Coordinates of C-alpha atoms in Angstrom, one line a residue:
M1 CA 9.4 -3.5 -18.0
T2 CA 6.3 -1.9 -19.4
H3 CA 3.7 0.6 -18.2
F4 CA 1.5 -2.4 -17.4
D5 CA 4.2 -3.7 -15.1
V6 CA 4.1 -0.4 -13.3
L7 CA 0.4 -0.8 -12.8
T8 CA 0.9 -4.3 -11.6
N9 CA 3.5 -3.1 -9.1
I10 CA 0.9 -0.5 -7.9
K11 CA -1.7 -3.2 -7.5
E12 CA 0.7 -5.4 -5.5
K13 CA 1.4 -2.5 -3.2
L14 CA -2.3 -1.8 -2.7
S15 CA -3.0 -5.5 -2.1
S16 CA -1.6 -5.0 1.4
I17 CA -4.6 -2.8 2.4
E18 CA -6.9 -4.8 4.6
N19 CA -10.6 -5.4 4.1
I20 CA -10.7 -4.7 0.4
K21 CA -13.1 -7.1 -1.4
S22 CA -12.1 -6.4 -5.0
L23 CA -8.8 -4.9 -6.4
K24 CA -8.2 -4.7 -10.1
I25 CA -6.5 -2.8 -12.9
G26 CA -9.2 -1.0 -15.0
L27 CA -12.7 0.1 -14.1
E28 CA -15.3 -2.2 -15.5
N29 CA -19.0 -1.4 -16.3
G30 CA -21.4 -2.7 -13.7
I31 CA -19.2 -2.3 -10.6
G32 CA -21.5 -2.2 -7.6
S33 CA -22.2 -3.2 -4.0
K34 CA -21.2 -6.8 -4.7
D35 CA -17.6 -5.5 -5.2
C36 CA -17.4 -3.3 -2.2
P37 CA -15.2 -2.1 -0.7
F38 CA -13.3 -1.9 -4.0
I39 CA -10.1 -0.3 -5.4
R40 CA -9.5 0.1 -9.2
I41 CA -6.2 1.4 -10.8
I42 CA -6.6 3.3 -14.0
S43 CA -3.8 4.5 -16.2
E44 CA -4.4 8.1 -17.4
S45 CA -1.3 9.0 -19.5
N46 CA 2.4 8.5 -19.8
T47 CA 5.2 10.7 -21.1
Q48 CA 8.9 10.4 -21.6
D49 CA 11.7 13.0 -21.0
L50 CA 15.4 12.3 -21.2
G51 CA 14.9 8.5 -21.1
R52 CA 12.7 8.5 -18.0
D53 CA 9.0 8.0 -18.1
T54 CA 6.2 9.6 -16.1
L55 CA 2.9 7.7 -15.5
M56 CA -0.3 9.5 -14.4
F57 CA -2.8 7.2 -12.9
S58 CA -6.0 7.2 -10.8
V59 CA -7.0 5.0 -7.9
V60 CA -10.8 4.7 -7.7
Y61 CA -12.3 3.4 -4.5
G62 CA -15.7 3.0 -3.0
F63 CA -18.1 1.5 -0.5
D64 CA -21.6 0.2 -0.4
V65 CA -24.0 2.7 1.2
K66 CA -26.8 0.3 2.3
N67 CA -27.3 1.9 5.6
R68 CA -27.4 5.4 4.2
D69 CA -25.1 6.7 6.9
L70 CA -23.2 9.1 4.8
E71 CA -21.2 10.5 7.7
S72 CA -19.8 7.0 8.4
M73 CA -19.1 6.6 4.6
Y74 CA -17.2 9.9 4.5
E75 CA -15.1 8.7 7.4
K76 CA -14.3 5.4 5.8
M77 CA -13.6 7.1 2.5
Y78 CA -11.1 9.5 3.9
D79 CA -9.5 6.8 6.0
L80 CA -9.0 4.7 2.9
E81 CA -7.6 7.7 1.0
R82 CA -5.0 8.2 3.7
T83 CA -4.1 4.5 3.6
I84 CA -3.8 4.5 -0.2
R85 CA -1.6 7.6 0.0
E86 CA 0.6 6.1 2.7
T87 CA 0.9 2.9 0.7
L88 CA 2.0 4.5 -2.5
E89 CA 3.5 8.0 -1.9
Y90 CA 7.3 7.8 -1.8
N91 CA 6.9 4.1 -1.4
T92 CA 7.5 2.5 -4.8
D93 CA 10.7 1.0 -6.1
I94 CA 9.8 1.8 -9.7
G95 CA 10.0 5.6 -9.6
D96 CA 9.0 8.6 -7.4
C97 CA 5.2 8.5 -6.6
F98 CA 3.4 11.6 -5.7
F99 CA -0.2 12.3 -4.7
I100 CA -2.0 15.0 -6.8
S101 CA -5.6 15.3 -5.7
T102 CA -8.8 13.5 -4.8
Q103 CA -12.3 14.1 -6.3
T104 CA -15.3 12.6 -4.5
D105 CA -18.6 11.4 -6.2
E106 CA -20.3 14.4 -4.6
D107 CA -23.0 12.0 -3.3
R108 CA -24.4 11.6 -6.8
L109 CA -24.3 7.8 -6.7
N110 CA -27.3 6.0 -5.2
N111 CA -25.7 2.9 -3.9
L112 CA -22.0 3.8 -3.6
K113 CA -19.8 6.3 -1.8
S114 CA -16.7 6.6 -4.0
A115 CA -13.7 8.8 -4.8
V116 CA -10.8 9.1 -7.3
S117 CA -7.3 9.9 -6.2
R118 CA -4.8 10.9 -8.8
F119 CA -1.1 10.1 -8.6
K120 CA 2.0 10.6 -10.7
I121 CA 5.1 8.3 -10.8
E122 CA 8.1 10.1 -12.2
N123 CA 11.6 8.8 -13.1
I124 CA 10.5 5.4 -14.2
R125 CA 13.4 3.6 -15.9
F126 CA 12.6 0.9 -18.4

């Protein structure tokens, strides 16, 4: 098993979330409304202590904001955040997964409403 296998396992877990148009590992340039709603899994760092690894990763997710109804987008964003957390937190068989935090786009993107949730998986055994 490698860290890529861990990311693949995370992707498999997240594939159970309904109504996601695009789910990938990595955040490509040019992601836009054609991909929405989307989820991306991004590896941040990994460490090892006493033979067990820890992987820090982010889950980026977003929606197209065609109708400019930001209140509705906030509701969808926080519903998806909750679903992602419920899907991953304490629910992996590769280690102990914990939610750390979420950072929103602060309404700075013209066409998307997005957020990044950070997670940590501890006690990964290779």
